[in-house]
Amino acid sequence: MTATPPRPDRTGPLPPGRIHLPDSLRRDYLDAVTDVGDEDPSAADAQAAHRVWAAAEHWYQAGTQPGIGICIRRRGVPVLDRTIGHARGNGPDDDPGIAPAPLLTSTPVCVFSAAKALAVTVAHLLIERGRLDPAQPVADLLPGYGRHGKGRTTVDHVLTHRAGVPVITGPRPDLRRSEDSTYTREMLAGLWPVYPPGTLHMYHALTWGPLMREIVAAATGRSIRDILAEQILDPLGFRWTNFGVAEQDVSLVAPSYVTGPPPSGAMDAAFAKVVGGGMSAVVSTANTPGFLTGVVPSSNAVSTAAELARFADLLQRGGELDGVRALAPSTIAAATRQRRRLRPDIATGGAPIRWGTGYMLGSQRHGPFGRGAPDAFGHTGLTQIAVWADPSRELAVGIVSTGKPGPHPEAGRYDRLLDTVNDAFARG
């Protein structure tokens, strides 16, 4: 990639939410906005990696993602690690006078709900070590939580999105106090369940993070961020991949952008009910220092495609990577055992998903990791972000993007990328 990647001149108004691409996407332009990281493709995997990258370029050409990154590790080796596009300077609302900055393979981005893959891994680590009991009532850890009929809620109910509080009920929380544990516990205690805890599965997009943060803190006396760093990230030499970043690193994080056609009023209202605000409000908040430095285990992890893939490789390899043992293989096997069959979930837009204990599971026909991936597990993030392990392919994948397009005519290009990964790398 060139030091300052090119951005096409603006010759007129663009369709809403589109990034700036030249009329003719020649090979030299795509190469100029591509960064290549640590790749060591074997002869057997080089062709597969080439197919996947061609699908990634096709996705980029849809014009709704300012920056995209993908890393694939096969049998512990990074066979593909590339980014394409800009970190800044080519978003729909960016000042045309700002020089574009490249999205490098080392540039961190907020991966939103892919954070849950990290948080649930910490939870299973604590369960394995006897520090967290899935059967324990949450109210035993968080006094007062049992109000309004939530007394039967267990830690397992939270982990499996069956806690009955998939949306915020009651007073709107003050986000300025989100890092105040006392305030957060009081807000959680005040939630009214929308169904009896333990009876139904409904994705807890927003409430899951504060619940897990406070449960872990109450059970261990420590921050989930510190446990993740001490037990996994630091021993393996990760630079990012935790909940939030240090204040001095905020400016290094590539911002997120609202892209694509504006959502309908009804669609935005439904989205706001699940995640606490419309897409524009969510993205605006996600770019603030307060959000990027906090601890929100449901939605504010900051990482790169390469580090997400490496984290997935830890899981794919049975809990051990580069001599560091974080989890027992039996723990991962139990965590990825199906707890919910392939069923639509209205809180995820109706997409059918199988679930383990906190991990999304792939499937043969449908799923968050493309078709033909029944052994895959991990998590997705808002939007078109994913991290997953696929032991049947000895594969670990991290995909990041900075655009939040919602529904648009070319959304299927991302899905085709997922399918291409599974088609290109055969199951063992």
GROMACS .gro file of N, CA, C and O in nm, residues 271-331:
model
  244
  271PHE      N    1  -3.456  -0.156   1.558
  271PHE     CA    2  -3.314  -0.165   1.591
  271PHE      C    3  -3.285  -0.091   1.721
  271PHE      O    4  -3.213  -0.139   1.808
  272ALA      N    5  -3.344   0.028   1.736
  272ALA     CA    6  -3.323   0.109   1.856
  272ALA      C    7  -3.373   0.038   1.981
  272ALA      O    8  -3.314   0.049   2.088
  273LYS      N    9  -3.483  -0.037   1.967
  273LYS     CA   10  -3.538  -0.109   2.082
  273LYS      C   11  -3.441  -0.215   2.132
  273LYS      O   12  -3.426  -0.236   2.253
  274VAL      N   13  -3.372  -0.281   2.039
  274VAL     CA   14  -3.281  -0.389   2.075
  274VAL      C   15  -3.149  -0.337   2.129
  274VAL      O   16  -3.097  -0.388   2.228
  275VAL      N   17  -3.092  -0.235   2.064
  275VAL     CA   18  -2.957  -0.191   2.101
  275VAL      C   19  -2.955  -0.055   2.170
  275VAL      O   20  -2.848  -0.004   2.201
  276GLY      N   21  -3.071   0.005   2.194
  276GLY     CA   22  -3.075   0.126   2.274
  276GLY      C   23  -3.064   0.255   2.196
  276GLY      O   24  -3.048   0.361   2.256
  277GLY      N   25  -3.072   0.250   2.064
  277GLY     CA   26  -3.065   0.371   1.982
  277GLY      C   27  -3.065   0.337   1.836
  277GLY      O   28  -3.034   0.223   1.797
  278GLY      N   29  -3.101   0.434   1.750
  278GLY     CA   30  -3.094   0.413   1.607
  278GLY      C   31  -2.950   0.396   1.562
  278GLY      O   32  -2.855   0.425   1.638
  279MET      N   33  -2.932   0.353   1.437
  279MET     CA   34  -2.798   0.325   1.388
  279MET      C   35  -2.707   0.447   1.398
  279MET      O   36  -2.592   0.436   1.443
  280SER      N   37  -2.755   0.563   1.361
  280SER     CA   38  -2.672   0.683   1.367
  280SER      C   39  -2.629   0.715   1.509
  280SER      O   40  -2.514   0.750   1.536
  281ALA      N   41  -2.722   0.700   1.603
  281ALA     CA   42  -2.690   0.728   1.743
  281ALA      C   43  -2.590   0.627   1.798
  281ALA      O   44  -2.496   0.662   1.871
  282VAL      N   45  -2.607   0.499   1.761
  282VAL     CA   46  -2.516   0.395   1.809
  282VAL      C   47  -2.375   0.418   1.757
  282VAL      O   48  -2.277   0.411   1.832
  283VAL      N   49  -2.363   0.448   1.628
  283VAL     CA   50  -2.231   0.468   1.569
  283VAL      C   51  -2.166   0.594   1.625
  283VAL      O   52  -2.045   0.596   1.654
  284SER      N   53  -2.245   0.699   1.643
  284SER     CA   54  -2.190   0.822   1.700
  284SER      C   55  -2.135   0.797   1.840
  284SER      O   56  -2.025   0.841   1.874
  285THR      N   57  -2.209   0.722   1.922
  285THR     CA   58  -2.163   0.689   2.057
  285THR      C   59  -2.038   0.603   2.053
  285THR      O   60  -1.943   0.622   2.130
  286ALA      N   61  -2.036   0.506   1.960
  286ALA     CA   62  -1.924   0.412   1.952
  286ALA      C   63  -1.793   0.481   1.915
  286ALA      O   64  -1.686   0.425   1.942
  287ASN      N   65  -1.799   0.598   1.856
  287ASN     CA   66  -1.678   0.670   1.818
  287ASN      C   67  -1.628   0.764   1.927
  287ASN      O   68  -1.525   0.831   1.908
  288THR      N   69  -1.697   0.771   2.040
  288THR     CA   70  -1.658   0.864   2.145
  288THR      C   71  -1.550   0.804   2.236
  288THR      O   72  -1.545   0.683   2.257
  289PRO      N   73  -1.465   0.888   2.293
  289PRO     CA   74  -1.364   0.837   2.387
  289PRO      C   75  -1.425   0.763   2.506
  289PRO      O   76  -1.368   0.664   2.554
  290GLY      N   77  -1.541   0.811   2.554
  290GLY     CA   78  -1.603   0.745   2.668
  290GLY      C   79  -1.635   0.600   2.641
  290GLY      O   80  -1.611   0.512   2.724
  291PHE      N   81  -1.690   0.572   2.524
  291PHE     CA   82  -1.723   0.435   2.488
  291PHE      C   83  -1.598   0.353   2.461
  291PHE      O   84  -1.586   0.238   2.504
  292LEU      N   85  -1.503   0.412   2.391
  292LEU     CA   86  -1.383   0.339   2.350
  292LEU      C   87  -1.286   0.311   2.464
  292LEU      O   88  -1.193   0.232   2.448
  293THR      N   89  -1.305   0.376   2.578
  293THR     CA   90  -1.217   0.349   2.692
  293THR      C   91  -1.289   0.273   2.803
  293THR      O   92  -1.228   0.242   2.905
  294GLY      N   93  -1.416   0.244   2.786
  294GLY     CA   94  -1.493   0.176   2.888
  294GLY      C   95  -1.475   0.025   2.884
  294GLY      O   96  -1.392  -0.029   2.810
  295VAL      N   97  -1.554  -0.044   2.966
  295VAL     CA   98  -1.555  -0.190   2.969
  295VAL      C   99  -1.699  -0.233   2.942
  295VAL      O  100  -1.784  -0.233   3.032
  296VAL      N  101  -1.727  -0.267   2.819
  296VAL     CA  102  -1.860  -0.309   2.777
  296VAL      C  103  -1.845  -0.446   2.709
  296VAL      O  104  -1.826  -0.453   2.587
  297PRO      N  105  -1.850  -0.555   2.785
  297PRO     CA  106  -1.820  -0.687   2.729
  297PRO      C  107  -1.915  -0.734   2.621
  297PRO      O  108  -1.891  -0.838   2.558
  298SER      N  109  -2.024  -0.660   2.598
  298SER     CA  110  -2.116  -0.697   2.490
  298SER      C  111  -2.084  -0.628   2.360
  298SER      O  112  -2.130  -0.673   2.254
  299SER      N  113  -2.003  -0.519   2.362
  299SER     CA  114  -2.000  -0.441   2.240
  299SER      C  115  -1.882  -0.347   2.218
  299SER      O  116  -1.879  -0.280   2.114
  300ASN      N  117  -1.782  -0.340   2.305
  300ASN     CA  118  -1.678  -0.239   2.277
  300ASN      C  119  -1.538  -0.298   2.269
  300ASN      O  120  -1.440  -0.229   2.297
  301ALA      N  121  -1.527  -0.424   2.228
  301ALA     CA  122  -1.393  -0.478   2.203
  301ALA      C  123  -1.330  -0.408   2.084
  301ALA      O  124  -1.397  -0.373   1.987
  302VAL      N  125  -1.200  -0.386   2.092
  302VAL     CA  126  -1.124  -0.322   1.984
  302VAL      C  127  -1.015  -0.420   1.941
  302VAL      O  128  -0.939  -0.470   2.024
  303SER      N  129  -1.008  -0.447   1.811
  303SER     CA  130  -0.915  -0.548   1.764
  303SER      C  131  -0.884  -0.526   1.617
  303SER      O  132  -0.927  -0.428   1.555
  304THR      N  133  -0.807  -0.618   1.561
  304THR     CA  134  -0.778  -0.625   1.418
  304THR      C  135  -0.822  -0.762   1.369
  304THR      O  136  -0.844  -0.854   1.449
  305ALA      N  137  -0.832  -0.778   1.238
  305ALA     CA  138  -0.869  -0.908   1.184
  305ALA      C  139  -0.766  -1.013   1.223
  305ALA      O  140  -0.801  -1.127   1.257
  306ALA      N  141  -0.638  -0.975   1.220
  306ALA     CA  142  -0.532  -1.071   1.252
  306ALA      C  143  -0.541  -1.117   1.397
  306ALA      O  144  -0.524  -1.236   1.427
  307GLU      N  145  -0.568  -1.025   1.490
  307GLU     CA  146  -0.576  -1.064   1.630
  307GLU      C  147  -0.704  -1.143   1.659
  307GLU      O  148  -0.703  -1.237   1.740
  308LEU      N  149  -0.814  -1.108   1.593
  308LEU     CA  150  -0.935  -1.187   1.611
  308LEU      C  151  -0.913  -1.331   1.563
  308LEU      O  152  -0.955  -1.427   1.629
  309ALA      N  153  -0.847  -1.345   1.448
  309ALA     CA  154  -0.820  -1.480   1.397
  309ALA      C  155  -0.729  -1.557   1.492
  309ALA      O  156  -0.746  -1.678   1.512
  310ARG      N  157  -0.634  -1.488   1.550
  310ARG     CA  158  -0.543  -1.556   1.643
  310ARG      C  159  -0.618  -1.598   1.770
  310ARG      O  160  -0.593  -1.706   1.825
  311PHE      N  161  -0.709  -1.514   1.816
  311PHE     CA  162  -0.791  -1.550   1.931
  311PHE      C  163  -0.876  -1.672   1.898
  311PHE      O  164  -0.887  -1.767   1.977
  312ALA      N  165  -0.935  -1.673   1.777
  312ALA     CA  166  -1.014  -1.788   1.734
  312ALA      C  167  -0.929  -1.913   1.722
  312ALA      O  168  -0.976  -2.024   1.746
  313ASP      N  169  -0.802  -1.894   1.686
  313ASP     CA  170  -0.712  -2.009   1.674
  313ASP      C  171  -0.689  -2.075   1.809
  313ASP      O  172  -0.673  -2.197   1.820
  314LEU      N  173  -0.685  -1.994   1.915
  314LEU     CA  174  -0.675  -2.049   2.050
  314LEU      C  175  -0.790  -2.145   2.076
  314LEU      O  176  -0.771  -2.255   2.131
  315LEU      N  177  -0.910  -2.106   2.036
  315LEU     CA  178  -1.029  -2.189   2.057
  315LEU      C  179  -1.028  -2.309   1.963
  315LEU      O  180  -1.062  -2.421   2.003
  316GLN      N  181  -0.988  -2.285   1.838
  316GLN     CA  182  -0.986  -2.393   1.738
  316GLN      C  183  -0.889  -2.502   1.777
  316GLN      O  184  -0.913  -2.621   1.749
  317ARG      N  185  -0.783  -2.466   1.845
  317ARG     CA  186  -0.679  -2.562   1.883
  317ARG      C  187  -0.701  -2.620   2.023
  317ARG      O  188  -0.607  -2.670   2.085
  318GLY      N  189  -0.824  -2.611   2.070
  318GLY     CA  190  -0.857  -2.675   2.197
  318GLY      C  191  -0.816  -2.600   2.320
  318GLY      O  192  -0.802  -2.658   2.429
  319GLY      N  193  -0.797  -2.467   2.308
  319GLY     CA  194  -0.766  -2.386   2.425
  319GLY      C  195  -0.619  -2.361   2.449
  319GLY      O  196  -0.582  -2.301   2.551
  320GLU      N  197  -0.533  -2.403   2.354
  320GLU     CA  198  -0.388  -2.382   2.369
  320GLU      C  199  -0.332  -2.321   2.242
  320GLU      O  200  -0.367  -2.360   2.131
  321LEU      N  201  -0.247  -2.222   2.258
  321LEU     CA  202  -0.184  -2.157   2.143
  321LEU      C  203  -0.044  -2.111   2.182
  321LEU      O  204  -0.025  -2.047   2.286
  322ASP      N  205   0.052  -2.145   2.099
  322ASP     CA  206   0.191  -2.102   2.118
  322ASP      C  207   0.241  -2.129   2.260
  322ASP      O  208   0.308  -2.046   2.323
  323GLY      N  209   0.206  -2.244   2.311
  323GLY     CA  210   0.255  -2.284   2.443
  323GLY      C  211   0.177  -2.230   2.560
  323GLY      O  212   0.210  -2.258   2.675
  324VAL      N  213   0.073  -2.152   2.533
  324VAL     CA  214  -0.011  -2.096   2.640
  324VAL      C  215  -0.142  -2.174   2.646
  324VAL      O  216  -0.216  -2.179   2.549
  325ARG      N  217  -0.168  -2.237   2.758
  325ARG     CA  218  -0.292  -2.311   2.779
  325ARG      C  219  -0.389  -2.225   2.859
  325ARG      O  220  -0.364  -2.191   2.973
  326ALA      N  221  -0.501  -2.185   2.793
  326ALA     CA  222  -0.600  -2.102   2.860
  326ALA      C  223  -0.721  -2.183   2.905
  326ALA      O  224  -0.779  -2.156   3.011
  327LEU      N  225  -0.761  -2.280   2.824
  327LEU     CA  226  -0.879  -2.360   2.853
  327LEU      C  227  -0.850  -2.506   2.822
  327LEU      O  228  -0.768  -2.537   2.736
  328ALA      N  229  -0.922  -2.595   2.889
  328ALA     CA  230  -0.912  -2.737   2.859
  328ALA      C  231  -0.998  -2.769   2.737
  328ALA      O  232  -1.104  -2.707   2.718
  329PRO      N  233  -0.957  -2.864   2.654
  329PRO     CA  234  -1.042  -2.904   2.540
  329PRO      C  235  -1.184  -2.942   2.582
  329PRO      O  236  -1.280  -2.912   2.511
  330SER      N  237  -1.196  -3.005   2.697
  330SER     CA  238  -1.329  -3.045   2.745
  330SER      C  239  -1.417  -2.924   2.775
  330SER      O  240  -1.540  -2.928   2.758
  331THR      N  241  -1.356  -2.815   2.818
  331THR     CA  242  -1.432  -2.693   2.846
  331THR      C  243  -1.489  -2.635   2.717
  331THR      O  244  -1.606  -2.595   2.711
   0.00000   0.00000   0.00000
